[in-house]
Amino acid sequence: MLQKREKVLFLRTFRGRTLRIVREHYLRPSVPCNSPLCPQPAACRNDGKLLTMDVTHYVIPDWKVVQDYLEILEFPELKGIIFMQTACQAVQHQRGWRQYNKLRSLLKDARRDCILFANEFQQHCYLLRERGESMEKWQTRSIYNAAVWYYHHCQDRMPIVMVTEDEEAIQQYGSETEGVFVISFKVFPAVNYLDNFWPDLKAAHELWDSILQSRRERENESQESGGKEYPEHLPLEVLEAGIKSGRYIQGILNVNKHRAQMEAFVRLQGASSKDSDLVSDILIHGMKARNRSIHGDVVVVELLPKDEWKGRTAALCENDNEDKASGESSSEPMPTGRVVGILQKNWRDYVVTFPAKEEVQSQGKNAQKILVTPWDYRIPKIRISTQQAEALQDFRVVVRIDSWESTSVYPNGHFVRVLGRIRDLEGEIATILVENSISVVPFSEAQMCEMPVNTPENPWKVSPEEERERKDLRRTHLVFSIDPKGCEDVDDTLSVRTLNNGNLELGVHIADVTHFVAPNSYIDIEARTRATTYYLADRRYDMLPSILSADLCSLLGGVDRYAVSVMWELDEITYEIKKVWYGRTIIRSAYQLFYEAAQELLDGNVSIIEDIPEFKDLDEKSRQAKLEELLWAIGKLTDIARHIRAKRDRCGALELEGVEIHVQLDEKKNIHDLISRQPLEVHEMVAECMILANHWVAKKIWESFPHQALLRQHPPPHQEFFSELRECAKAKGFSIDTRSNKTLADSLGNAKDPSDPVVNRLLRSMATQAMSNALYVSTGSCAEAEFYHYGLALDKYTHFTSPIRRYPDIVVHRLLTAAVSKDKMETEENLFSSKDLEELCRHINNRNRAAQHSQKQSTELFQCMYFKDRDPETEERCISDGVIYSIRTNGVLVFIPRFGIKGAAYLKNKDGLVLSCGPDSRSEWKPGSLQRFQNKITSTTTGGDSLTFHLFDHVTVRISVQTSRCHSDTIRLEIISNKPYMIPNTELSHQSPLLLKSELVKEVTKSVEEAQLAQEVKVNTIQEEYQEYCQTKGRSLYMLLEEIRDLALLDVSNDHGT
């Protein structure tokens, strides 16, 4: 028979008012207990999920434990859990619907051994709240009373452990009922559940520590800020005054993607960087100190007292790899601060993933608040309202942040659009583009209408007016190009000849893009917005339409083209520069050589002319004469380049680590292979000529426009960034002097291990990582002393030689044209003012960073796709030789020459076990400890066996993929032997280090194509759609990676930003 009671509820409205509600409450003699030990299953109506019999006790968590530690109770190892209705309702009322629904999903999950017991509807379990009794005490008393009833209901056959963090409850109920134990969950060390029942469940203990720390910080924050999650930002006038006085510091927030919740850094900016005595970044430790600022925001920071300064974490963590050398490998305290205001919110579109279905169950059809997880680890979760959570959970979605109030743990945002399915290639590529704010929309009709026409019916011709205005080199100069085989967009050519006075004339001739791209035209505005051509692992997105980039601006062989030329008169013996000429020209390239052919000619192998089309239809006499002329030109250019390089070397030019590759395509224009190219001397010859042109153009435009010239600045790196390089070199007995670029270059040249060439390669890579980023600057915004290019050892440098794919080169062409023009007034009208040029440089630098990041991310995507479908336990190609190049507290960083991969290899796993190697050198995990030294790390097992890894040790590594639903997949490295890996196939062992990377692209592309065919993707439509703006299909893929190589040559290394 039902018993009627009245239950009084106090509910808080959205406006903060408290309502008193009285409800009828009916008690029953029996409710489902869902225990297999139930003596009356028919009466209890146990028709749902039952607890397992395979437990030694039942666990009943107190309401506070359920609220604060539900994530731990979700561990599948914890079984026989009984959630009381009282505890569940406490979660609902005090933690909100999100936590409550998470609990409901856990209870519904048939895989989890837990049940709900409706104790407040069972007449023997229900307790009235006594007068003066607090809600918390009543809840605990009710749960304990229900636990006692449940124990007796099961005929005392199963002990019950009630876990609580209420010390008074433990003392009061601990020994009150035999068979019912009331102990601490973990807070009290004497007797607690986790330590006594689950001492080896390391992950649960670590999670408990993390939750407790977070809860304590949250409680402290609430006490300090009157219940708000974050302190209010200071008013703008206070921030500006504080920056001016030196109390506050301005900078850009940079979140550590590997420790996004705890570590962020602020790099000084503007007046702060000049006036401050600080020589390093400022650490922002924890989300509270970050105070609602997001990665990329311009923030104002207040330094904390020195006794509150913290250090970087020296341990490896998930997804740890080398992103930028920091010099802070130890946990020594560094300047630490807190954000007190935000000057500029650099919010953008963010790609997010919706929670999985089980996380959003039991929510109504109305709009719901959902926490979505950004693809970028550095961005906090975002709360959005949507009715499509369940429908979108398998897709990458774009959202935008609207606000982040001081009372909210997370920012609020809104849904924008769907990108594509998770792990689908096109969806992942779209994610990379959005994350880097790269627009790939086709060129508009208005932009294309500005383009010249070149068709068989209406071919393009040199105009008579241009013939009068330009210097015509078509009959006086042997002009030729040296590019990758099959290159279509040739933007640079060379020439050399002997003058009548015996001196030499060296010429560099660059495509005259500015003739076709008028200032402030539609296409100019679009090119300025894009700023660069974006190269991804399997495609590219052009800055200019193909009618220019692959046709009229391409200096192809045998056709007339407009160029902007720089020609030097050189001493015939010393090659010293006597004079220089700049101007617009008309050229006709005599030969369109590919690198390998030019190298063969340089080496004296003239049989290669059979592969050069320009020689095929000549008679023997003409062929011989032209061959001798070409051989002389290539040889003389190489001699000149050697002289130029030697001169720069004497000044401290750096040779840094880079990778040069090109793509082979099959007959159907699909990727066939990716081949690593051995460096050829003609590569350096072309590069030196381009560097020379960039240098002299820089000097010319600065002399003519000292306050509005665009230069390429490469500042010296911070000395502290070289600390790891110096220590690593020291481990091999080398001394690296980093006082100047000259001493650094000499030191790196001497740091060679004859028995292991990888050592020098790694040291140069570390030097590259330590470099500052090269930047475009307006000469009106910085002093002349700051123009210096550290990597190239040049006082002034710019980018002039690639206007097809870089907008800065277009600006420089206009500056050079204005500098040498007879009509100064007309040409100078089209130049940017110093202020406008400074703003443009900021935009271009931002787009360059986006281009570098997107290229790196797309390469990592293909790497993961390649290894993902292979069994790392059996697949031979998942086992490779690795070289240790950095020591951390819980592992090492490893470089794999075979694939060019760098990543973390743990020596201590999540369970606290350390890596050990047996007599056969195979690794296994055992209990033990790690001890880190400066140049080595030792793993010692509890049995006394020890294993030491030194810097530059070769080890055998297993490569696998760590998948992530919300983020990008990552390469996972595991040391499986402390010995070098010996490739069993002798043929394979002779391949170059990166040759197997070709198979990566080939295999991934093949699998993607098969998947696309299976899904009936309309490839032709996509190709037509991309044709106007994206040279990515078929043969052009060969070209894009050739151009990446060219950019690397011109810039020393694209990765280190020269």
mmCIF file with all atom_site columns, N, CA and C in Angstrom, residues 460-475 512 515 560-563 584-588 822:
data_model
loop_
_atom_site.group_PDB
_atom_site.id
_atom_site.type_symbol
_atom_site.label_atom_id
_atom_site.label_alt_id
_atom_site.label_comp_id
_atom_site.label_asym_id
_atom_site.label_entity_id
_atom_site.label_seq_id
_atom_site.pdbx_PDB_ins_code
_atom_site.Cartn_x
_atom_site.Cartn_y
_atom_site.Cartn_z
_atom_site.occupancy
_atom_site.B_iso_or_equiv
_atom_site.pdbx_formal_charge
_atom_site.auth_seq_id
_atom_site.auth_comp_id
_atom_site.auth_asym_id
_atom_site.auth_atom_id
_atom_site.pdbx_PDB_model_num
ATOM 1  N N  . TRP A 1 460 ? 48.389 35.775 -77.349 1.00 0.00 ? 460 TRP A N  1
ATOM 2  C CA . TRP A 1 460 ? 48.961 36.987 -76.739 1.00 0.00 ? 460 TRP A CA 1
ATOM 3  C C  . TRP A 1 460 ? 50.265 37.347 -77.435 1.00 0.00 ? 460 TRP A C  1
ATOM 4  N N  . LYS A 1 461 ? 50.509 38.648 -77.617 1.00 0.00 ? 461 LYS A N  1
ATOM 5  C CA . LYS A 1 461 ? 51.726 39.124 -78.268 1.00 0.00 ? 461 LYS A CA 1
ATOM 6  C C  . LYS A 1 461 ? 52.302 40.301 -77.500 1.00 0.00 ? 461 LYS A C  1
ATOM 7  N N  . VAL A 1 462 ? 53.615 40.500 -77.672 1.00 0.00 ? 462 VAL A N  1
ATOM 8  C CA . VAL A 1 462 ? 54.281 41.676 -77.110 1.00 0.00 ? 462 VAL A CA 1
ATOM 9  C C  . VAL A 1 462 ? 53.756 42.907 -77.841 1.00 0.00 ? 462 VAL A C  1
ATOM 10 N N  . SER A 1 463 ? 53.355 43.915 -77.084 1.00 0.00 ? 463 SER A N  1
ATOM 11 C CA . SER A 1 463 ? 52.790 45.122 -77.696 1.00 0.00 ? 463 SER A CA 1
ATOM 12 C C  . SER A 1 463 ? 53.909 46.041 -78.184 1.00 0.00 ? 463 SER A C  1
ATOM 13 N N  . PRO A 1 464 ? 53.673 46.791 -79.249 1.00 0.00 ? 464 PRO A N  1
ATOM 14 C CA . PRO A 1 464 ? 54.691 47.742 -79.744 1.00 0.00 ? 464 PRO A CA 1
ATOM 15 C C  . PRO A 1 464 ? 55.084 48.768 -78.688 1.00 0.00 ? 464 PRO A C  1
ATOM 16 N N  . GLU A 1 465 ? 54.128 49.198 -77.885 1.00 0.00 ? 465 GLU A N  1
ATOM 17 C CA . GLU A 1 465 ? 54.438 50.176 -76.837 1.00 0.00 ? 465 GLU A CA 1
ATOM 18 C C  . GLU A 1 465 ? 55.433 49.609 -75.839 1.00 0.00 ? 465 GLU A C  1
ATOM 19 N N  . GLU A 1 466 ? 55.231 48.353 -75.437 1.00 0.00 ? 466 GLU A N  1
ATOM 20 C CA . GLU A 1 466 ? 56.150 47.726 -74.484 1.00 0.00 ? 466 GLU A CA 1
ATOM 21 C C  . GLU A 1 466 ? 57.524 47.506 -75.131 1.00 0.00 ? 466 GLU A C  1
ATOM 22 N N  . GLU A 1 467 ? 57.564 47.213 -76.427 1.00 0.00 ? 467 GLU A N  1
ATOM 23 C CA . GLU A 1 467 ? 58.851 47.059 -77.108 1.00 0.00 ? 467 GLU A CA 1
ATOM 24 C C  . GLU A 1 467 ? 59.653 48.356 -77.062 1.00 0.00 ? 467 GLU A C  1
ATOM 25 N N  . ARG A 1 468 ? 58.952 49.490 -77.131 1.00 0.00 ? 468 ARG A N  1
ATOM 26 C CA . ARG A 1 468 ? 59.643 50.778 -77.074 1.00 0.00 ? 468 ARG A CA 1
ATOM 27 C C  . ARG A 1 468 ? 60.139 51.086 -75.660 1.00 0.00 ? 468 ARG A C  1
ATOM 28 N N  . GLU A 1 469 ? 59.360 50.685 -74.642 1.00 0.00 ? 469 GLU A N  1
ATOM 29 C CA . GLU A 1 469 ? 59.674 51.043 -73.262 1.00 0.00 ? 469 GLU A CA 1
ATOM 30 C C  . GLU A 1 469 ? 60.678 50.098 -72.605 1.00 0.00 ? 469 GLU A C  1
ATOM 31 N N  . ARG A 1 470 ? 60.764 48.861 -73.029 1.00 0.00 ? 470 ARG A N  1
ATOM 32 C CA . ARG A 1 470 ? 61.582 47.853 -72.362 1.00 0.00 ? 470 ARG A CA 1
ATOM 33 C C  . ARG A 1 470 ? 62.885 47.595 -73.111 1.00 0.00 ? 470 ARG A C  1
ATOM 34 N N  . LYS A 1 471 ? 63.880 47.085 -72.344 1.00 0.00 ? 471 LYS A N  1
ATOM 35 C CA . LYS A 1 471 ? 65.115 46.629 -72.963 1.00 0.00 ? 471 LYS A CA 1
ATOM 36 C C  . LYS A 1 471 ? 64.865 45.236 -73.545 1.00 0.00 ? 471 LYS A C  1
ATOM 37 N N  . ASP A 1 472 ? 65.174 45.094 -74.831 1.00 0.00 ? 472 ASP A N  1
ATOM 38 C CA . ASP A 1 472 ? 64.898 43.837 -75.523 1.00 0.00 ? 472 ASP A CA 1
ATOM 39 C C  . ASP A 1 472 ? 66.149 42.953 -75.472 1.00 0.00 ? 472 ASP A C  1
ATOM 40 N N  . LEU A 1 473 ? 66.037 41.814 -74.793 1.00 0.00 ? 473 LEU A N  1
ATOM 41 C CA . LEU A 1 473 ? 67.172 40.895 -74.626 1.00 0.00 ? 473 LEU A CA 1
ATOM 42 C C  . LEU A 1 473 ? 67.048 39.659 -75.508 1.00 0.00 ? 473 LEU A C  1
ATOM 43 N N  . ARG A 1 474 ? 66.063 39.627 -76.390 1.00 0.00 ? 474 ARG A N  1
ATOM 44 C CA . ARG A 1 474 ? 65.771 38.403 -77.115 1.00 0.00 ? 474 ARG A CA 1
ATOM 45 C C  . ARG A 1 474 ? 66.884 38.009 -78.083 1.00 0.00 ? 474 ARG A C  1
ATOM 46 N N  . ARG A 1 475 ? 67.611 38.988 -78.617 1.00 0.00 ? 475 ARG A N  1
ATOM 47 C CA . ARG A 1 475 ? 68.648 38.648 -79.606 1.00 0.00 ? 475 ARG A CA 1
ATOM 48 C C  . ARG A 1 475 ? 70.056 38.861 -79.070 1.00 0.00 ? 475 ARG A C  1
ATOM 49 N N  . ASP A 1 512 ? 57.367 39.386 -64.972 1.00 0.00 ? 512 ASP A N  1
ATOM 50 C CA . ASP A 1 512 ? 56.802 40.714 -64.677 1.00 0.00 ? 512 ASP A CA 1
ATOM 51 C C  . ASP A 1 512 ? 55.300 40.581 -64.402 1.00 0.00 ? 512 ASP A C  1
ATOM 52 N N  . HIS A 1 515 ? 52.880 43.791 -64.496 1.00 0.00 ? 515 HIS A N  1
ATOM 53 C CA . HIS A 1 515 ? 52.341 44.295 -65.765 1.00 0.00 ? 515 HIS A CA 1
ATOM 54 C C  . HIS A 1 515 ? 50.893 43.854 -65.940 1.00 0.00 ? 515 HIS A C  1
ATOM 55 N N  . ASP A 1 560 ? 58.003 34.671 -76.165 1.00 0.00 ? 560 ASP A N  1
ATOM 56 C CA . ASP A 1 560 ? 58.321 36.018 -75.672 1.00 0.00 ? 560 ASP A CA 1
ATOM 57 C C  . ASP A 1 560 ? 57.595 36.274 -74.364 1.00 0.00 ? 560 ASP A C  1
ATOM 58 N N  . ARG A 1 561 ? 58.301 36.857 -73.423 1.00 0.00 ? 561 ARG A N  1
ATOM 59 C CA . ARG A 1 561 ? 57.708 37.155 -72.121 1.00 0.00 ? 561 ARG A CA 1
ATOM 60 C C  . ARG A 1 561 ? 58.272 38.471 -71.574 1.00 0.00 ? 561 ARG A C  1
ATOM 61 N N  . TYR A 1 562 ? 57.439 39.141 -70.769 1.00 0.00 ? 562 TYR A N  1
ATOM 62 C CA . TYR A 1 562 ? 57.876 40.338 -70.056 1.00 0.00 ? 562 TYR A CA 1
ATOM 63 C C  . TYR A 1 562 ? 58.596 39.910 -68.777 1.00 0.00 ? 562 TYR A C  1
ATOM 64 N N  . ALA A 1 563 ? 59.668 40.639 -68.462 1.00 0.00 ? 563 ALA A N  1
ATOM 65 C CA . ALA A 1 563 ? 60.421 40.332 -67.256 1.00 0.00 ? 563 ALA A CA 1
ATOM 66 C C  . ALA A 1 563 ? 60.880 41.623 -66.583 1.00 0.00 ? 563 ALA A C  1
ATOM 67 N N  . ARG A 1 584 ? 62.822 46.888 -66.728 1.00 0.00 ? 584 ARG A N  1
ATOM 68 C CA . ARG A 1 584 ? 61.882 45.992 -67.382 1.00 0.00 ? 584 ARG A CA 1
ATOM 69 C C  . ARG A 1 584 ? 62.446 45.569 -68.727 1.00 0.00 ? 584 ARG A C  1
ATOM 70 N N  . THR A 1 585 ? 62.249 44.285 -69.034 1.00 0.00 ? 585 THR A N  1
ATOM 71 C CA . THR A 1 585 ? 62.851 43.717 -70.230 1.00 0.00 ? 585 THR A CA 1
ATOM 72 C C  . THR A 1 585 ? 61.862 42.833 -70.971 1.00 0.00 ? 585 THR A C  1
ATOM 73 N N  . ILE A 1 586 ? 62.264 42.448 -72.170 1.00 0.00 ? 586 ILE A N  1
ATOM 74 C CA . ILE A 1 586 ? 61.567 41.415 -72.929 1.00 0.00 ? 586 ILE A CA 1
ATOM 75 C C  . ILE A 1 586 ? 62.577 40.298 -73.162 1.00 0.00 ? 586 ILE A C  1
ATOM 76 N N  . ILE A 1 587 ? 62.205 39.077 -72.823 1.00 0.00 ? 587 ILE A N  1
ATOM 77 C CA . ILE A 1 587 ? 63.126 37.951 -72.973 1.00 0.00 ? 587 ILE A CA 1
ATOM 78 C C  . ILE A 1 587 ? 62.461 36.834 -73.764 1.00 0.00 ? 587 ILE A C  1
ATOM 79 N N  . ARG A 1 588 ? 63.290 35.947 -74.284 1.00 0.00 ? 588 ARG A N  1
ATOM 80 C CA . ARG A 1 588 ? 62.819 34.687 -74.860 1.00 0.00 ? 588 ARG A CA 1
ATOM 81 C C  . ARG A 1 588 ? 63.790 33.609 -74.382 1.00 0.00 ? 588 ARG A C  1
ATOM 82 N N  . LYS A 1 822 ? 61.199 56.735 -65.084 1.00 0.00 ? 822 LYS A N  1
ATOM 83 C CA . LYS A 1 822 ? 61.402 58.132 -65.462 1.00 0.00 ? 822 LYS A CA 1
ATOM 84 C C  . LYS A 1 822 ? 60.264 58.995 -64.940 1.00 0.00 ? 822 LYS A C  1
#
